[in-house]
């Protein structure tokens, strides 16, 4: 009798296991269908988008991710204070927001940056570099991608420099570059960690790493194959960030240059900007930071002085002062809105005009 019960138990356990796995699989399928439907209806992202592509971003085995080539979207954006405005954003060849005419006889300006240059909250013709292009009368090529660190920006520059052959380069820094340039710092950050695999500059070469504990393989599979699992993982990351955990930025704010991780990242960033200088040779290199946060702004100023980079640290003051005077300068995601971009363009134009005056004299 006991011998007859054992097989029945095994069959029951096997049946329950199969039923449980089937239920989990069904939930995953329904979740995937639901999140893709939301992306289609809300964000105009195709239901069967390429596994490596998520709207304006495409996963990449070299850079971690890139701006999606030949992408466009019309949407209603809102300022930080809730005012709606229309946005028509496109990304053309290689994902550039602006890719000028290579045959033009005008001076060519290559602009590289992160999310503030990706500028998803404004139409192409309202970006700071489009406005600056009109003010200066130059042919502009502008590329930015949300979350980029300096190594990713350098690798992109290396790919396109010989084709574009710019007569000047404009580099947009951001304080979180120092977090994104160091794997240990990004691992310890809940504020500047998107969880995506990226290359870090370690021991003289790029090394792909995940900034999350789950490791490269699991994150890579999720990023490329399941929007629903990515949604779940990203929400778990947010819950962890709300726990009794102090993001590394607060420690850097207190210790400043005495913080060993920050000091290490400053050295790495300095090395990377030295690589940028060597890659472009004697082409003029101008730079500005999207904010004035310390100790980051001072670090950018020091790095720039090492590599013949004209660094304009006061450019973000235009936005900060306007905001202090009650103007609505940010989009709902805290990046610059149309007015913010116009103020940045105006500030940059003033610096370039002063350079021209000095050159003429």
CSV table of C-alpha atoms in Angstrom, one decimal:
chain,number,residue,atom,x,y,z
A,1,UNK,CA,0.0,0.0,0.0
A,2,UNK,CA,2.8,2.4,0.9
A,3,UNK,CA,4.5,1.6,-2.3
A,4,UNK,CA,1.3,2.7,-4.2
A,5,UNK,CA,1.1,6.0,-2.3
A,6,UNK,CA,4.7,7.1,-3.2
A,7,UNK,CA,4.1,7.3,-6.9
A,8,UNK,CA,0.9,9.2,-6.4
A,9,UNK,CA,2.7,11.7,-4.2
A,10,UNK,CA,5.3,12.1,-6.9
A,11,UNK,CA,2.7,12.7,-9.6
A,12,UNK,CA,0.9,15.2,-7.3
A,13,UNK,CA,4.2,17.1,-6.6
A,14,UNK,CA,5.1,17.1,-10.2
A,15,UNK,CA,1.6,18.3,-11.2
A,16,UNK,CA,1.7,21.1,-8.6
A,17,UNK,CA,5.2,22.1,-9.8
A,18,UNK,CA,4.1,22.2,-13.4
A,19,UNK,CA,1.0,24.2,-12.5
A,20,UNK,CA,3.1,26.7,-10.5
A,21,UNK,CA,5.6,27.1,-13.3
A,22,UNK,CA,2.8,27.5,-15.8
A,23,UNK,CA,1.2,30.2,-13.6
A,24,UNK,CA,4.4,32.1,-13.4
A,25,UNK,CA,5.0,31.8,-17.1
A,26,UNK,CA,1.4,33.0,-17.8
A,27,UNK,CA,2.0,36.0,-15.5
A,28,UNK,CA,5.2,36.9,-17.3
A,29,UNK,CA,3.5,36.7,-20.6
A,30,UNK,CA,0.5,38.8,-19.5
A,31,UNK,CA,2.9,41.3,-17.9
A,32,UNK,CA,5.0,41.6,-21.0
A,33,UNK,CA,1.9,42.1,-23.2
A,34,UNK,CA,0.6,44.8,-20.8
A,35,UNK,CA,3.8,46.8,-20.6
A,36,UNK,CA,4.3,46.7,-24.4
A,37,UNK,CA,0.7,47.9,-24.8
A,38,UNK,CA,1.4,50.8,-22.5
A,39,UNK,CA,4.6,51.7,-24.4
A,40,UNK,CA,2.7,51.6,-27.7
A,41,UNK,CA,-0.3,53.7,-26.5
A,42,UNK,CA,1.6,56.1,-24.3
A,43,UNK,CA,5.1,56.4,-25.8
A,44,UNK,CA,4.5,55.3,-29.4
A,45,UNK,CA,7.1,52.5,-29.0
A,46,UNK,CA,6.3,49.7,-31.5
A,47,UNK,CA,4.8,46.6,-29.9
A,48,UNK,CA,7.4,44.3,-31.4
A,49,UNK,CA,10.4,46.7,-31.2
A,50,UNK,CA,13.8,45.2,-31.6
A,51,UNK,CA,14.8,43.4,-28.4
A,52,UNK,CA,17.8,45.7,-28.0
A,53,UNK,CA,15.8,48.9,-28.7
A,54,UNK,CA,13.7,50.8,-26.2
A,55,UNK,CA,12.3,54.0,-27.9
A,56,UNK,CA,15.1,56.6,-28.1
A,57,UNK,CA,17.7,54.2,-26.7
A,58,UNK,CA,19.2,51.1,-28.2
A,59,UNK,CA,21.4,48.6,-26.3
A,60,UNK,CA,24.9,48.2,-27.6
A,61,UNK,CA,27.7,45.7,-26.9
A,62,UNK,CA,30.4,48.3,-27.1
A,63,UNK,CA,28.9,51.5,-25.6
A,64,UNK,CA,26.4,49.9,-23.4
A,65,UNK,CA,23.6,51.8,-25.1
A,66,UNK,CA,23.3,54.3,-27.9
A,67,UNK,CA,20.8,56.9,-29.1
A,68,UNK,CA,18.4,55.1,-31.5
A,69,UNK,CA,19.1,55.8,-35.2
A,70,UNK,CA,16.2,57.2,-37.2
A,71,UNK,CA,13.8,57.6,-34.3
A,72,UNK,CA,11.1,60.2,-34.1
A,73,UNK,CA,8.2,61.0,-31.8
A,74,UNK,CA,5.6,63.8,-31.3
A,75,UNK,CA,4.3,64.2,-27.8
A,76,UNK,CA,3.0,66.7,-25.2
A,77,UNK,CA,5.6,67.6,-22.6
A,78,UNK,CA,5.1,69.7,-19.5
A,79,UNK,CA,7.3,72.2,-17.7
A,80,UNK,CA,8.2,71.5,-14.1
A,81,UNK,CA,5.3,73.7,-13.1
A,82,UNK,CA,2.8,71.9,-15.3
A,83,UNK,CA,2.6,74.0,-18.4
A,84,UNK,CA,2.0,71.9,-21.5
A,85,UNK,CA,3.9,72.3,-24.8
A,86,UNK,CA,4.4,70.3,-27.9
A,87,UNK,CA,7.6,68.4,-28.7
A,88,UNK,CA,8.7,67.0,-32.0
A,89,UNK,CA,11.9,65.1,-31.4
A,90,UNK,CA,13.9,63.1,-34.0
A,91,UNK,CA,17.2,61.3,-34.1
A,92,UNK,CA,18.8,60.8,-37.4
A,93,UNK,CA,21.9,59.2,-38.7
A,94,UNK,CA,23.8,57.3,-35.9
A,95,UNK,CA,21.2,58.7,-33.4
A,96,UNK,CA,22.4,62.3,-33.7
A,97,UNK,CA,19.8,64.9,-32.8
A,98,UNK,CA,21.4,67.2,-35.3
A,99,UNK,CA,23.6,65.9,-38.1
A,100,UNK,CA,24.7,68.7,-40.4
A,101,UNK,CA,25.9,68.8,-44.0
A,102,UNK,CA,29.4,67.2,-44.3
A,103,UNK,CA,29.9,69.1,-47.5
A,104,UNK,CA,29.2,72.5,-46.0
A,105,UNK,CA,31.9,75.2,-46.1
A,106,UNK,CA,30.8,76.6,-42.8
A,107,UNK,CA,32.8,75.8,-39.6
A,108,UNK,CA,31.7,72.4,-38.2
A,109,UNK,CA,30.9,72.2,-34.5
A,110,UNK,CA,30.6,68.7,-32.9
A,111,UNK,CA,28.6,68.7,-29.7
A,112,UNK,CA,28.8,65.7,-27.3
A,113,UNK,CA,27.1,65.3,-24.0
A,114,UNK,CA,24.7,63.2,-21.9
A,115,UNK,CA,20.9,63.6,-21.2
A,116,UNK,CA,21.1,67.4,-21.3
A,117,UNK,CA,22.3,67.2,-24.9
A,118,UNK,CA,20.1,64.2,-25.7
A,119,UNK,CA,17.4,66.8,-24.8
A,120,UNK,CA,14.3,64.6,-24.9
A,121,UNK,CA,12.1,67.3,-23.5
A,122,UNK,CA,12.4,69.7,-26.4
A,123,UNK,CA,12.0,69.7,-30.2
A,124,UNK,CA,15.1,69.5,-32.3
A,125,UNK,CA,15.0,73.2,-33.3
A,126,UNK,CA,14.7,74.3,-29.7
A,127,UNK,CA,17.8,72.6,-28.4
A,128,UNK,CA,20.7,74.8,-27.2
A,129,UNK,CA,23.0,73.6,-30.0
A,130,UNK,CA,20.4,74.2,-32.7
A,131,UNK,CA,19.9,77.8,-31.4
A,132,UNK,CA,23.6,78.2,-31.0
A,133,UNK,CA,24.2,77.0,-34.6
A,134,UNK,CA,22.0,79.8,-35.9
A,135,UNK,CA,23.6,82.4,-33.7
A,136,UNK,CA,27.2,81.4,-34.7
A,137,UNK,CA,26.5,80.5,-38.3
A,138,UNK,CA,28.1,77.0,-38.0
A,139,UNK,CA,27.2,73.5,-39.2
A,140,UNK,CA,26.3,71.5,-36.2
A,141,UNK,CA,26.6,67.8,-35.4
A,142,UNK,CA,25.1,67.0,-31.9
A,143,UNK,CA,25.0,63.7,-30.1
A,144,UNK,CA,23.9,63.1,-26.5
A,145,UNK,CA,22.5,60.1,-24.7
A,146,UNK,CA,20.9,59.8,-21.3
A,147,UNK,CA,23.1,58.4,-18.6
A,148,UNK,CA,26.3,58.5,-20.5
A,149,UNK,CA,29.7,58.8,-18.8
A,150,UNK,CA,32.9,60.2,-20.2
A,151,UNK,CA,34.2,57.0,-21.6
A,152,UNK,CA,31.1,56.4,-23.6
A,153,UNK,CA,31.3,59.9,-25.0
A,154,UNK,CA,34.9,59.4,-25.9
A,155,UNK,CA,34.2,56.2,-27.7
A,156,UNK,CA,31.4,57.9,-29.7
A,157,UNK,CA,33.8,60.8,-30.5
A,158,UNK,CA,36.4,58.3,-31.7
A,159,UNK,CA,33.9,56.7,-34.1
A,160,UNK,CA,32.7,59.9,-35.8
A,161,UNK,CA,35.6,62.3,-35.6
A,162,UNK,CA,37.3,61.4,-38.8
A,163,UNK,CA,34.0,61.5,-40.8
A,164,UNK,CA,32.8,64.8,-39.5
A,165,UNK,CA,36.2,66.5,-39.2
A,166,UNK,CA,34.9,69.3,-36.9
A,167,UNK,CA,36.7,72.6,-36.7
A,168,UNK,CA,35.6,72.8,-33.0
A,169,UNK,CA,34.2,70.5,-30.3
A,170,UNK,CA,31.8,71.5,-27.6
A,171,UNK,CA,31.7,69.1,-24.6
A,172,UNK,CA,28.8,69.1,-22.1
A,173,UNK,CA,29.9,67.9,-18.7
A,174,UNK,CA,27.6,66.9,-15.9
A,175,UNK,CA,28.4,66.4,-12.2
A,176,UNK,CA,27.2,62.8,-12.3
A,177,UNK,CA,29.9,62.0,-14.9
A,178,UNK,CA,32.2,61.3,-11.9
A,179,UNK,CA,29.7,58.7,-10.6
A,180,UNK,CA,29.2,57.1,-13.9
A,181,UNK,CA,33.0,57.0,-14.6
A,182,UNK,CA,33.7,54.8,-11.6
A,183,UNK,CA,32.2,51.4,-11.1
A,184,UNK,CA,32.4,51.4,-7.3
A,185,UNK,CA,30.9,54.8,-7.0
A,186,UNK,CA,28.0,53.9,-9.4
A,187,UNK,CA,27.4,50.7,-7.4
A,188,UNK,CA,27.1,52.8,-4.3
A,189,UNK,CA,24.7,55.4,-5.9
A,190,UNK,CA,20.9,55.3,-5.8
A,191,UNK,CA,20.7,58.7,-7.5
A,192,UNK,CA,22.8,58.1,-10.6
A,193,UNK,CA,22.6,54.4,-11.4
A,194,UNK,CA,20.3,53.3,-14.2
A,195,UNK,CA,21.2,49.7,-13.8
A,196,UNK,CA,22.5,49.3,-17.4
A,197,UNK,CA,25.7,47.6,-18.3
A,198,UNK,CA,28.3,50.2,-19.4
A,199,UNK,CA,32.1,50.2,-20.1
A,200,UNK,CA,34.3,51.6,-17.4
A,201,UNK,CA,37.9,52.7,-17.9
A,202,UNK,CA,40.0,50.3,-15.8
A,203,UNK,CA,43.7,49.6,-16.1
A,204,UNK,CA,44.0,51.3,-19.5
A,205,UNK,CA,41.1,49.6,-21.2
A,206,UNK,CA,37.3,49.6,-21.3
A,207,UNK,CA,35.6,46.9,-19.2
A,208,UNK,CA,31.9,46.1,-19.4
A,209,UNK,CA,30.3,45.9,-16.0
A,210,UNK,CA,26.9,46.0,-14.4
A,211,UNK,CA,26.4,48.6,-11.7
A,212,UNK,CA,23.9,46.3,-10.0
A,213,UNK,CA,24.5,43.2,-7.8
A,214,UNK,CA,22.7,40.9,-10.3
A,215,UNK,CA,25.7,40.8,-12.6
A,216,UNK,CA,26.2,41.4,-16.3
A,217,UNK,CA,24.6,38.2,-17.7
A,218,UNK,CA,21.2,38.6,-15.9
A,219,UNK,CA,21.0,42.3,-16.6
A,220,UNK,CA,22.0,41.9,-20.2
A,221,UNK,CA,19.3,39.3,-20.9
A,222,UNK,CA,16.6,41.3,-19.1
A,223,UNK,CA,17.6,44.6,-21.0
A,224,UNK,CA,17.5,42.9,-24.3
A,225,UNK,CA,14.5,40.5,-24.0
A,226,UNK,CA,11.9,41.6,-21.5
A,227,UNK,CA,10.5,45.0,-20.9
A,228,UNK,CA,8.3,43.6,-18.1
A,229,UNK,CA,11.2,42.0,-16.2
A,230,UNK,CA,13.1,45.3,-16.6
A,231,UNK,CA,10.1,47.1,-15.2
A,232,UNK,CA,10.1,44.8,-12.2
A,233,UNK,CA,13.9,45.0,-11.7
A,234,UNK,CA,13.9,48.8,-11.9
A,235,UNK,CA,11.2,49.0,-9.3
A,236,UNK,CA,13.1,46.7,-7.0
A,237,UNK,CA,16.1,49.0,-7.5
A,238,UNK,CA,14.0,52.0,-6.4
A,239,UNK,CA,12.7,50.2,-3.3
A,240,UNK,CA,16.3,49.5,-2.4
A,241,UNK,CA,17.2,53.1,-2.8
A,242,UNK,CA,14.5,54.1,-0.3
A,243,UNK,CA,15.9,51.9,2.3
A,244,UNK,CA,18.4,52.8,5.1
A,245,UNK,CA,21.1,53.5,2.5
A,246,UNK,CA,22.9,56.7,2.0
A,247,UNK,CA,23.8,57.3,-1.7
A,248,UNK,CA,27.5,58.0,-2.3
A,249,UNK,CA,26.8,61.5,-3.5
A,250,UNK,CA,26.1,62.7,0.1
A,251,UNK,CA,29.4,61.3,1.3
A,252,UNK,CA,31.2,63.1,-1.5
A,253,UNK,CA,29.4,66.4,-0.7
A,254,UNK,CA,30.8,66.2,2.9
A,255,UNK,CA,34.3,64.9,2.2
A,256,UNK,CA,34.8,66.5,-1.3
A,257,UNK,CA,38.3,65.9,-2.7
A,258,UNK,CA,39.2,63.9,0.4
A,259,UNK,CA,36.8,61.2,-0.6
A,260,UNK,CA,39.0,58.4,-2.0
A,261,UNK,CA,36.4,57.2,-4.5
A,262,UNK,CA,35.8,60.7,-5.8
A,263,UNK,CA,39.5,61.4,-6.0
A,264,UNK,CA,39.9,58.1,-8.0
A,265,UNK,CA,37.2,59.1,-10.4
A,266,UNK,CA,38.7,62.6,-10.9
A,267,UNK,CA,41.9,60.9,-11.9
A,268,UNK,CA,40.0,58.6,-14.3
A,269,UNK,CA,38.0,61.5,-15.8
A,270,UNK,CA,41.2,63.5,-16.2
A,271,UNK,CA,42.8,60.5,-18.1
A,272,UNK,CA,39.7,60.2,-20.4
A,273,UNK,CA,39.7,63.9,-21.2
A,274,UNK,CA,43.4,63.6,-22.0
A,275,UNK,CA,42.4,60.9,-24.5
A,276,UNK,CA,39.8,63.2,-26.0
A,277,UNK,CA,42.5,65.9,-26.4
A,278,UNK,CA,44.9,63.5,-28.1
A,279,UNK,CA,42.2,62.2,-30.4
A,280,UNK,CA,41.2,65.6,-31.7
A,281,UNK,CA,44.7,67.1,-31.8
A,282,UNK,CA,44.8,70.8,-32.1
A,283,UNK,CA,41.0,71.2,-32.7
A,284,UNK,CA,39.7,73.8,-30.2
A,285,UNK,CA,37.8,72.1,-27.4
A,286,UNK,CA,35.2,74.0,-25.4
A,287,UNK,CA,33.3,72.7,-22.4
A,288,UNK,CA,30.7,73.6,-19.9
A,289,UNK,CA,28.9,71.9,-17.0
A,290,UNK,CA,25.1,71.6,-16.8
A,291,UNK,CA,25.2,72.6,-13.2
A,292,UNK,CA,27.5,74.3,-10.6
A,293,UNK,CA,27.5,71.6,-7.9
A,294,UNK,CA,30.7,71.2,-5.9
A,295,UNK,CA,33.2,69.7,-5.7
A,296,UNK,CA,32.4,68.6,-9.3
A,297,UNK,CA,32.6,72.0,-10.9
A,298,UNK,CA,36.0,72.7,-9.5
A,299,UNK,CA,37.2,69.2,-10.6
A,300,UNK,CA,36.0,69.9,-14.2
A,301,UNK,CA,37.9,73.2,-14.1
A,302,UNK,CA,41.1,71.6,-13.0
A,303,UNK,CA,40.8,68.8,-15.5
A,304,UNK,CA,40.2,71.3,-18.3
A,305,UNK,CA,43.3,73.3,-17.4
A,306,UNK,CA,45.4,70.1,-17.9
A,307,UNK,CA,44.3,69.5,-21.5
A,308,UNK,CA,43.8,72.9,-23.1
A,309,UNK,CA,40.1,72.9,-22.7
A,310,UNK,CA,38.3,76.2,-22.6
A,311,UNK,CA,35.9,75.6,-19.7
A,312,UNK,CA,33.1,78.0,-19.1
A,313,UNK,CA,31.9,77.3,-15.5
A,314,UNK,CA,29.3,80.1,-15.4
A,315,UNK,CA,27.1,78.8,-18.3
A,316,UNK,CA,24.6,77.0,-16.0
A,317,UNK,CA,24.2,80.3,-14.0
A,318,UNK,CA,21.9,81.5,-16.7
A,319,UNK,CA,19.3,78.9,-15.9
A,320,UNK,CA,19.9,79.0,-12.1
A,321,UNK,CA,19.5,82.8,-12.0
A,322,UNK,CA,16.3,82.7,-14.1
A,323,UNK,CA,14.8,80.0,-11.8
A,324,UNK,CA,15.7,82.1,-8.8
A,325,UNK,CA,13.8,85.0,-10.4
A,326,UNK,CA,10.7,82.9,-10.8
A,327,UNK,CA,11.0,81.7,-14.4
A,328,UNK,CA,9.9,78.2,-15.4
A,329,UNK,CA,13.1,76.8,-17.0
A,330,UNK,CA,12.8,73.0,-16.5
A,331,UNK,CA,10.8,70.2,-17.9
A,332,UNK,CA,8.8,67.7,-15.9
A,333,UNK,CA,11.9,65.4,-15.7
A,334,UNK,CA,14.0,68.3,-14.3
A,335,UNK,CA,16.1,68.7,-17.5
A,336,UNK,CA,15.9,72.1,-19.4
A,337,UNK,CA,12.7,73.0,-21.1
A,338,UNK,CA,12.6,75.3,-24.2
A,339,UNK,CA,13.4,78.4,-22.1
A,340,UNK,CA,16.2,76.6,-20.3
A,341,UNK,CA,17.8,75.6,-23.6
A,342,UNK,CA,17.5,79.2,-25.0
A,343,UNK,CA,19.2,80.6,-21.9
A,344,UNK,CA,22.1,78.1,-22.3
A,345,UNK,CA,22.5,78.9,-26.0
A,346,UNK,CA,22.5,82.6,-25.1
A,347,UNK,CA,25.2,82.2,-22.5
A,348,UNK,CA,27.4,80.0,-24.8
A,349,UNK,CA,27.0,82.5,-27.6
A,350,UNK,CA,28.3,85.3,-25.4
A,351,UNK,CA,31.4,83.3,-24.6
A,352,UNK,CA,32.0,82.5,-28.3
A,353,UNK,CA,31.5,86.1,-29.3
A,354,UNK,CA,34.0,87.2,-26.6
A,355,UNK,CA,36.5,84.7,-28.0
A,356,UNK,CA,36.0,86.1,-31.5
A,357,UNK,CA,36.6,89.7,-30.2
A,358,UNK,CA,39.8,88.6,-28.5
A,359,UNK,CA,40.9,86.8,-31.7
A,360,UNK,CA,40.2,89.9,-33.8
A,361,UNK,CA,42.1,92.1,-31.5
